[in-house]
mmCIF file of C-alpha atoms in Angstrom:
data_model
loop_
_atom_site.group_PDB
_atom_site.id
_atom_site.type_symbol
_atom_site.label_atom_id
_atom_site.label_comp_id
_atom_site.label_asym_id
_atom_site.label_seq_id
_atom_site.Cartn_x
_atom_site.Cartn_y
_atom_site.Cartn_z
ATOM 1 C CA UNK Z 4 5.579 -0.566 18.691
ATOM 2 C CA UNK Z 5 2.951 0.348 16.122
ATOM 3 C CA UNK Z 6 0.371 -2.372 15.555
ATOM 4 C CA UNK Z 7 -2.635 -2.451 13.261
ATOM 5 C CA UNK Z 8 -4.905 -5.405 13.914
ATOM 6 C CA UNK Z 9 -7.663 -6.025 11.408
ATOM 7 C CA UNK Z 10 -10.850 -8.029 11.716
ATOM 8 C CA UNK Z 11 -11.183 -11.520 10.316
ATOM 9 C CA UNK Z 12 -12.079 -12.838 6.905
ATOM 10 C CA UNK Z 13 -15.587 -12.324 5.570
ATOM 11 C CA UNK Z 14 -17.758 -14.070 2.999
ATOM 12 C CA UNK Z 15 -20.567 -11.997 1.555
ATOM 13 C CA UNK Z 16 -23.194 -12.366 -1.121
ATOM 14 C CA UNK Z 17 -23.432 -9.982 -4.074
ATOM 15 C CA UNK Z 18 -25.347 -6.853 -3.151
ATOM 16 C CA UNK Z 19 -24.474 -7.061 0.536
ATOM 17 C CA UNK Z 20 -22.179 -4.797 2.542
ATOM 18 C CA UNK Z 21 -19.032 -5.562 4.509
ATOM 19 C CA UNK Z 22 -17.444 -3.636 7.361
ATOM 20 C CA UNK Z 23 -13.767 -4.174 8.121
ATOM 21 C CA UNK Z 24 -12.161 -2.858 11.291
ATOM 22 C CA UNK Z 25 -8.587 -1.877 12.054
ATOM 23 C CA UNK Z 26 -7.510 -1.353 15.661
ATOM 24 C CA UNK Z 27 -4.401 0.742 16.142
ATOM 25 C CA UNK Z 28 -1.980 0.758 19.045
ATOM 26 C CA UNK Z 29 1.517 1.939 19.894
ATOM 27 C CA UNK Z 30 1.070 5.560 18.849
ATOM 28 C CA UNK Z 31 -1.240 8.553 19.239
ATOM 29 C CA UNK Z 32 -4.224 7.556 17.117
ATOM 30 C CA UNK Z 33 -5.194 11.070 16.055
ATOM 31 C CA UNK Z 34 -1.727 12.000 14.825
ATOM 32 C CA UNK Z 35 -1.841 10.009 11.576
ATOM 33 C CA UNK Z 36 -4.302 9.521 8.755
ATOM 34 C CA UNK Z 37 -5.393 5.966 8.027
ATOM 35 C CA UNK Z 38 -5.609 4.714 4.471
ATOM 36 C CA UNK Z 39 -7.380 1.730 2.952
ATOM 37 C CA UNK Z 40 -5.775 -0.257 0.141
ATOM 38 C CA UNK Z 41 -7.080 -3.403 -1.497
ATOM 39 C CA UNK Z 42 -5.539 -6.191 -3.529
ATOM 40 C CA UNK Z 43 -7.578 -8.550 -5.697
ATOM 41 C CA UNK Z 44 -6.246 -12.111 -6.030
ATOM 42 C CA UNK Z 45 -3.022 -12.119 -8.048
ATOM 43 C CA UNK Z 46 -3.330 -8.397 -8.754
ATOM 44 C CA UNK Z 47 -1.680 -5.171 -7.670
ATOM 45 C CA UNK Z 48 -2.440 -2.643 -4.965
ATOM 46 C CA UNK Z 49 -5.335 -0.193 -5.241
ATOM 47 C CA UNK Z 50 -5.728 2.860 -3.010
ATOM 48 C CA UNK Z 51 -9.309 3.300 -1.856
ATOM 49 C CA UNK Z 52 -9.287 6.290 0.441
ATOM 50 C CA UNK Z 53 -8.216 7.769 3.742
ATOM 51 C CA UNK Z 54 -9.639 9.125 6.967
ATOM 52 C CA UNK Z 55 -8.329 11.803 9.277
ATOM 53 C CA UNK Z 56 -8.963 10.367 12.755
ATOM 54 C CA UNK Z 57 -8.955 13.818 14.327
ATOM 55 C CA UNK Z 58 -12.107 15.146 12.694
ATOM 56 C CA UNK Z 59 -13.270 12.093 10.808
ATOM 57 C CA UNK Z 60 -12.992 13.747 7.406
ATOM 58 C CA UNK Z 61 -12.526 11.350 4.530
ATOM 59 C CA UNK Z 62 -11.281 11.309 0.969
ATOM 60 C CA UNK Z 63 -11.945 8.412 -1.359
ATOM 61 C CA UNK Z 64 -10.941 7.439 -4.866
ATOM 62 C CA UNK Z 65 -13.581 8.344 -7.404
ATOM 63 C CA UNK Z 66 -14.075 4.670 -8.245
ATOM 64 C CA UNK Z 67 -15.411 3.999 -4.742
ATOM 65 C CA UNK Z 68 -17.335 7.186 -4.080
ATOM 66 C CA UNK Z 69 -20.887 6.409 -3.061
ATOM 67 C CA UNK Z 70 -19.987 2.850 -2.051
ATOM 68 C CA UNK Z 71 -17.301 3.254 0.604
ATOM 69 C CA UNK Z 72 -17.749 4.698 4.072
ATOM 70 C CA UNK Z 73 -14.801 5.221 6.391
ATOM 71 C CA UNK Z 74 -15.364 5.995 10.061
ATOM 72 C CA UNK Z 75 -13.409 6.001 13.274
ATOM 73 C CA UNK Z 76 -13.890 5.501 16.994
ATOM 74 C CA UNK Z 77 -11.301 7.488 18.900
ATOM 75 C CA UNK Z 78 -12.266 5.837 22.209
ATOM 76 C CA UNK Z 79 -10.982 2.489 20.918
ATOM 77 C CA UNK Z 80 -8.439 3.750 18.343
ATOM 78 C CA UNK Z 81 -10.286 1.859 15.647
ATOM 79 C CA UNK Z 82 -11.059 2.776 12.066
ATOM 80 C CA UNK Z 83 -13.704 1.107 9.941
ATOM 81 C CA UNK Z 84 -14.174 0.696 6.217
ATOM 82 C CA UNK Z 85 -17.610 -0.289 4.945
ATOM 83 C CA UNK Z 86 -18.098 -1.213 1.303
ATOM 84 C CA UNK Z 87 -21.632 -1.587 0.010
ATOM 85 C CA UNK Z 88 -23.318 -3.115 -3.060
ATOM 86 C CA UNK Z 89 -20.654 -5.785 -3.209
ATOM 87 C CA UNK Z 90 -19.921 -7.587 -6.447
ATOM 88 C CA UNK Z 91 -17.576 -10.429 -7.302
ATOM 89 C CA UNK Z 92 -14.891 -7.949 -8.417
ATOM 90 C CA UNK Z 93 -14.689 -6.698 -4.818
ATOM 91 C CA UNK Z 94 -13.175 -10.001 -3.729
ATOM 92 C CA UNK Z 95 -9.817 -8.904 -2.368
ATOM 93 C CA UNK Z 96 -7.579 -8.505 0.640
ATOM 94 C CA UNK Z 97 -8.270 -5.164 2.284
ATOM 95 C CA UNK Z 98 -5.461 -3.447 4.160
ATOM 96 C CA UNK Z 99 -5.462 -0.515 6.532
ATOM 97 C CA UNK Z 100 -2.289 1.528 6.222
ATOM 98 C CA UNK Z 101 -1.176 4.105 8.735
ATOM 99 C CA UNK Z 102 0.044 7.255 7.042
ATOM 100 C CA UNK Z 103 3.272 8.999 7.876
ATOM 101 C CA UNK Z 104 4.643 9.145 4.367
ATOM 102 C CA UNK Z 105 6.558 12.379 4.932
ATOM 103 C CA UNK Z 106 8.517 10.819 7.793
ATOM 104 C CA UNK Z 107 8.727 7.295 6.398
ATOM 105 C CA UNK Z 108 6.662 5.847 9.205
ATOM 106 C CA UNK Z 109 4.080 3.944 7.171
ATOM 107 C CA UNK Z 110 2.679 0.751 8.653
ATOM 108 C CA UNK Z 111 0.441 -1.904 7.074
ATOM 109 C CA UNK Z 112 -2.188 -4.004 8.797
ATOM 110 C CA UNK Z 113 -2.170 -7.744 8.243
ATOM 111 C CA UNK Z 114 -5.023 -7.621 5.744
ATOM 112 C CA UNK Z 115 -8.593 -8.903 5.717
ATOM 113 C CA UNK Z 116 -9.824 -11.220 2.979
ATOM 114 C CA UNK Z 117 -13.294 -10.377 1.743
ATOM 115 C CA UNK Z 118 -14.851 -12.931 -0.590
ATOM 116 C CA UNK Z 119 -17.966 -12.039 -2.543
ATOM 117 C CA UNK Z 120 -19.729 -15.103 -3.847
ATOM 118 C CA UNK Z 121 -23.260 -16.294 -4.360
ATOM 119 C CA UNK F 11 -5.146 11.252 -11.209
ATOM 120 C CA UNK F 12 -1.464 10.434 -11.505
ATOM 121 C CA UNK F 13 -0.824 7.175 -13.341
ATOM 122 C CA UNK F 14 2.348 5.303 -12.409
ATOM 123 C CA UNK F 15 3.920 2.914 -14.913
ATOM 124 C CA UNK F 16 6.523 0.458 -13.665
ATOM 125 C CA UNK F 17 9.054 -1.369 -15.800
ATOM 126 C CA UNK F 18 9.927 -4.063 -16.375
ATOM 127 C CA UNK F 19 6.944 -6.165 -15.388
ATOM 128 C CA UNK F 20 9.240 -9.022 -14.438
ATOM 129 C CA UNK F 21 12.977 -8.936 -13.791
ATOM 130 C CA UNK F 22 14.962 -12.179 -13.669
ATOM 131 C CA UNK F 23 18.316 -11.913 -11.905
ATOM 132 C CA UNK F 24 20.662 -13.977 -9.776
ATOM 133 C CA UNK F 25 21.698 -13.367 -6.163
ATOM 134 C CA UNK F 26 24.611 -10.961 -6.024
ATOM 135 C CA UNK F 27 23.522 -9.065 -9.135
ATOM 136 C CA UNK F 28 22.298 -5.484 -9.269
ATOM 137 C CA UNK F 29 18.609 -4.739 -9.825
ATOM 138 C CA UNK F 30 17.231 -1.552 -11.332
ATOM 139 C CA UNK F 31 13.468 -0.955 -11.243
ATOM 140 C CA UNK F 32 11.768 1.991 -12.894
ATOM 141 C CA UNK F 33 8.627 3.968 -12.096
ATOM 142 C CA UNK F 34 7.338 6.708 -14.392
ATOM 143 C CA UNK F 35 4.566 9.145 -13.440
ATOM 144 C CA UNK F 36 2.090 10.675 -15.877
ATOM 145 C CA UNK F 37 2.618 14.038 -14.181
ATOM 146 C CA UNK F 38 4.995 15.366 -11.587
ATOM 147 C CA UNK F 39 4.696 14.087 -8.039
ATOM 148 C CA UNK F 40 7.761 16.070 -6.948
ATOM 149 C CA UNK F 41 9.590 13.730 -4.539
ATOM 150 C CA UNK F 42 6.413 12.323 -3.029
ATOM 151 C CA UNK F 43 7.184 8.799 -4.123
ATOM 152 C CA UNK F 44 7.410 5.632 -2.045
ATOM 153 C CA UNK F 45 8.501 2.080 -2.787
ATOM 154 C CA UNK F 46 6.934 -0.927 -1.084
ATOM 155 C CA UNK F 47 8.070 -4.545 -1.093
ATOM 156 C CA UNK F 48 5.613 -7.440 -0.937
ATOM 157 C CA UNK F 49 6.479 -11.091 -0.423
ATOM 158 C CA UNK F 50 3.973 -13.886 -1.121
ATOM 159 C CA UNK F 51 1.264 -14.140 1.499
ATOM 160 C CA UNK F 52 2.465 -11.049 3.353
ATOM 161 C CA UNK F 53 1.388 -7.456 3.645
ATOM 162 C CA UNK F 54 3.594 -4.957 1.830
ATOM 163 C CA UNK F 55 6.198 -3.008 3.760
ATOM 164 C CA UNK F 56 7.627 0.434 3.136
ATOM 165 C CA UNK F 57 11.179 0.525 1.775
ATOM 166 C CA UNK F 58 11.705 4.057 0.474
ATOM 167 C CA UNK F 59 9.921 7.363 1.009
ATOM 168 C CA UNK F 60 10.555 10.830 -0.317
ATOM 169 C CA UNK F 61 11.913 9.110 -3.435
ATOM 170 C CA UNK F 62 15.317 8.456 -1.841
ATOM 171 C CA UNK F 63 15.072 8.015 1.944
ATOM 172 C CA UNK F 64 15.209 4.531 3.410
ATOM 173 C CA UNK F 65 12.572 3.587 5.954
ATOM 174 C CA UNK F 66 13.701 2.417 9.370
ATOM 175 C CA UNK F 67 15.480 -0.926 9.307
ATOM 176 C CA UNK F 68 15.857 -1.119 5.535
ATOM 177 C CA UNK F 69 19.342 -2.317 4.467
ATOM 178 C CA UNK F 70 21.547 0.144 2.642
ATOM 179 C CA UNK F 71 21.693 -2.079 -0.449
ATOM 180 C CA UNK F 72 18.291 -0.530 -1.252
ATOM 181 C CA UNK F 73 18.420 2.964 -2.701
ATOM 182 C CA UNK F 74 15.937 5.230 -4.441
ATOM 183 C CA UNK F 75 16.460 8.131 -6.781
ATOM 184 C CA UNK F 76 14.594 10.516 -9.044
ATOM 185 C CA UNK F 77 12.118 13.357 -8.838
ATOM 186 C CA UNK F 78 9.296 14.773 -10.891
ATOM 187 C CA UNK F 79 8.182 11.969 -13.191
ATOM 188 C CA UNK F 80 11.049 9.451 -13.308
ATOM 189 C CA UNK F 81 12.078 7.320 -10.368
ATOM 190 C CA UNK F 82 14.362 4.352 -9.800
ATOM 191 C CA UNK F 83 14.748 1.726 -7.100
ATOM 192 C CA UNK F 84 18.153 0.072 -7.075
ATOM 193 C CA UNK F 85 19.174 -2.999 -5.126
ATOM 194 C CA UNK F 86 22.962 -3.078 -5.241
ATOM 195 C CA UNK F 87 23.596 -6.763 -4.516
ATOM 196 C CA UNK F 88 20.603 -9.052 -4.453
ATOM 197 C CA UNK F 89 20.102 -11.262 -1.445
ATOM 198 C CA UNK F 90 17.790 -14.318 -1.593
ATOM 199 C CA UNK F 91 15.210 -12.513 0.547
ATOM 200 C CA UNK F 92 14.964 -9.623 -1.943
ATOM 201 C CA UNK F 93 13.054 -11.641 -4.522
ATOM 202 C CA UNK F 94 9.558 -10.217 -4.235
ATOM 203 C CA UNK F 95 7.159 -7.784 -5.900
ATOM 204 C CA UNK F 96 7.920 -4.078 -5.698
ATOM 205 C CA UNK F 97 5.357 -1.299 -5.995
ATOM 206 C CA UNK F 98 5.875 2.417 -6.334
ATOM 207 C CA UNK F 99 3.249 4.773 -4.919
ATOM 208 C CA UNK F 100 2.840 8.514 -5.231
ATOM 209 C CA UNK F 101 1.460 10.479 -2.312
ATOM 210 C CA UNK F 102 1.720 13.969 -3.737
ATOM 211 C CA UNK F 103 -1.918 14.211 -4.740
ATOM 212 C CA UNK F 104 -5.078 12.275 -4.077
ATOM 213 C CA UNK F 105 -5.767 9.539 -5.082
ATOM 214 C CA UNK F 106 -2.494 8.073 -3.831
ATOM 215 C CA UNK F 107 -1.977 5.761 -6.772
ATOM 216 C CA UNK F 108 0.247 2.710 -7.100
ATOM 217 C CA UNK F 109 2.178 1.355 -10.037
ATOM 218 C CA UNK F 110 1.232 -2.095 -11.285
ATOM 219 C CA UNK F 111 4.301 -3.699 -9.711
ATOM 220 C CA UNK F 112 7.578 -5.297 -10.784
ATOM 221 C CA UNK F 113 8.153 -8.925 -9.929
ATOM 222 C CA UNK F 114 11.795 -9.641 -9.130
ATOM 223 C CA UNK F 115 12.401 -13.349 -9.634
ATOM 224 C CA UNK F 116 15.393 -15.642 -9.301
ATOM 225 C CA UNK F 117 17.042 -16.472 -12.592
#
């Protein structure tokens, strides 16, 4: 079965960077794009970007361009999302989401809480 | 970017009743529209894709309809476990935006 296992919670200071990992299993890693979605406390869902694990090409929402870096390691079926220049508004749960929208096979990771506080 | 507007913000109903949730897009997303359900403390899960197709394992009391700019999620007879927050998402063009959510609460 498809599993997406994310790294643990992080506490960071303003101005720092955070790198969240998402290890995939149960399917062919390079067959599906991986998306990143975040959710601030008590708020809705916000799409951040996606990575094509085959070639590593990425697309990100304009809001995050210049601050977000998405990478992948095909040898371990892991994708990474690094967000830099953190501010308090970046406090949120970050989810990796396996694509497959056209076939209805979308899977969510368990989420990683990132807290930005001085 | 495509802006999705969901209504109502909160819907108060009783178990056994019918729920109708709306999602309106600022421009056409064809049928590239998904619905996700999120319960407190959990990750969302996919309910509907392609505007009207149920994801694997989703009960048939959930149905989706619409195309272009107007979409609807209907829950025919509410079960206690259906009370949650529902988000629509378009995946027709990047960025893959979400609506702000509809909270379905027990009346």
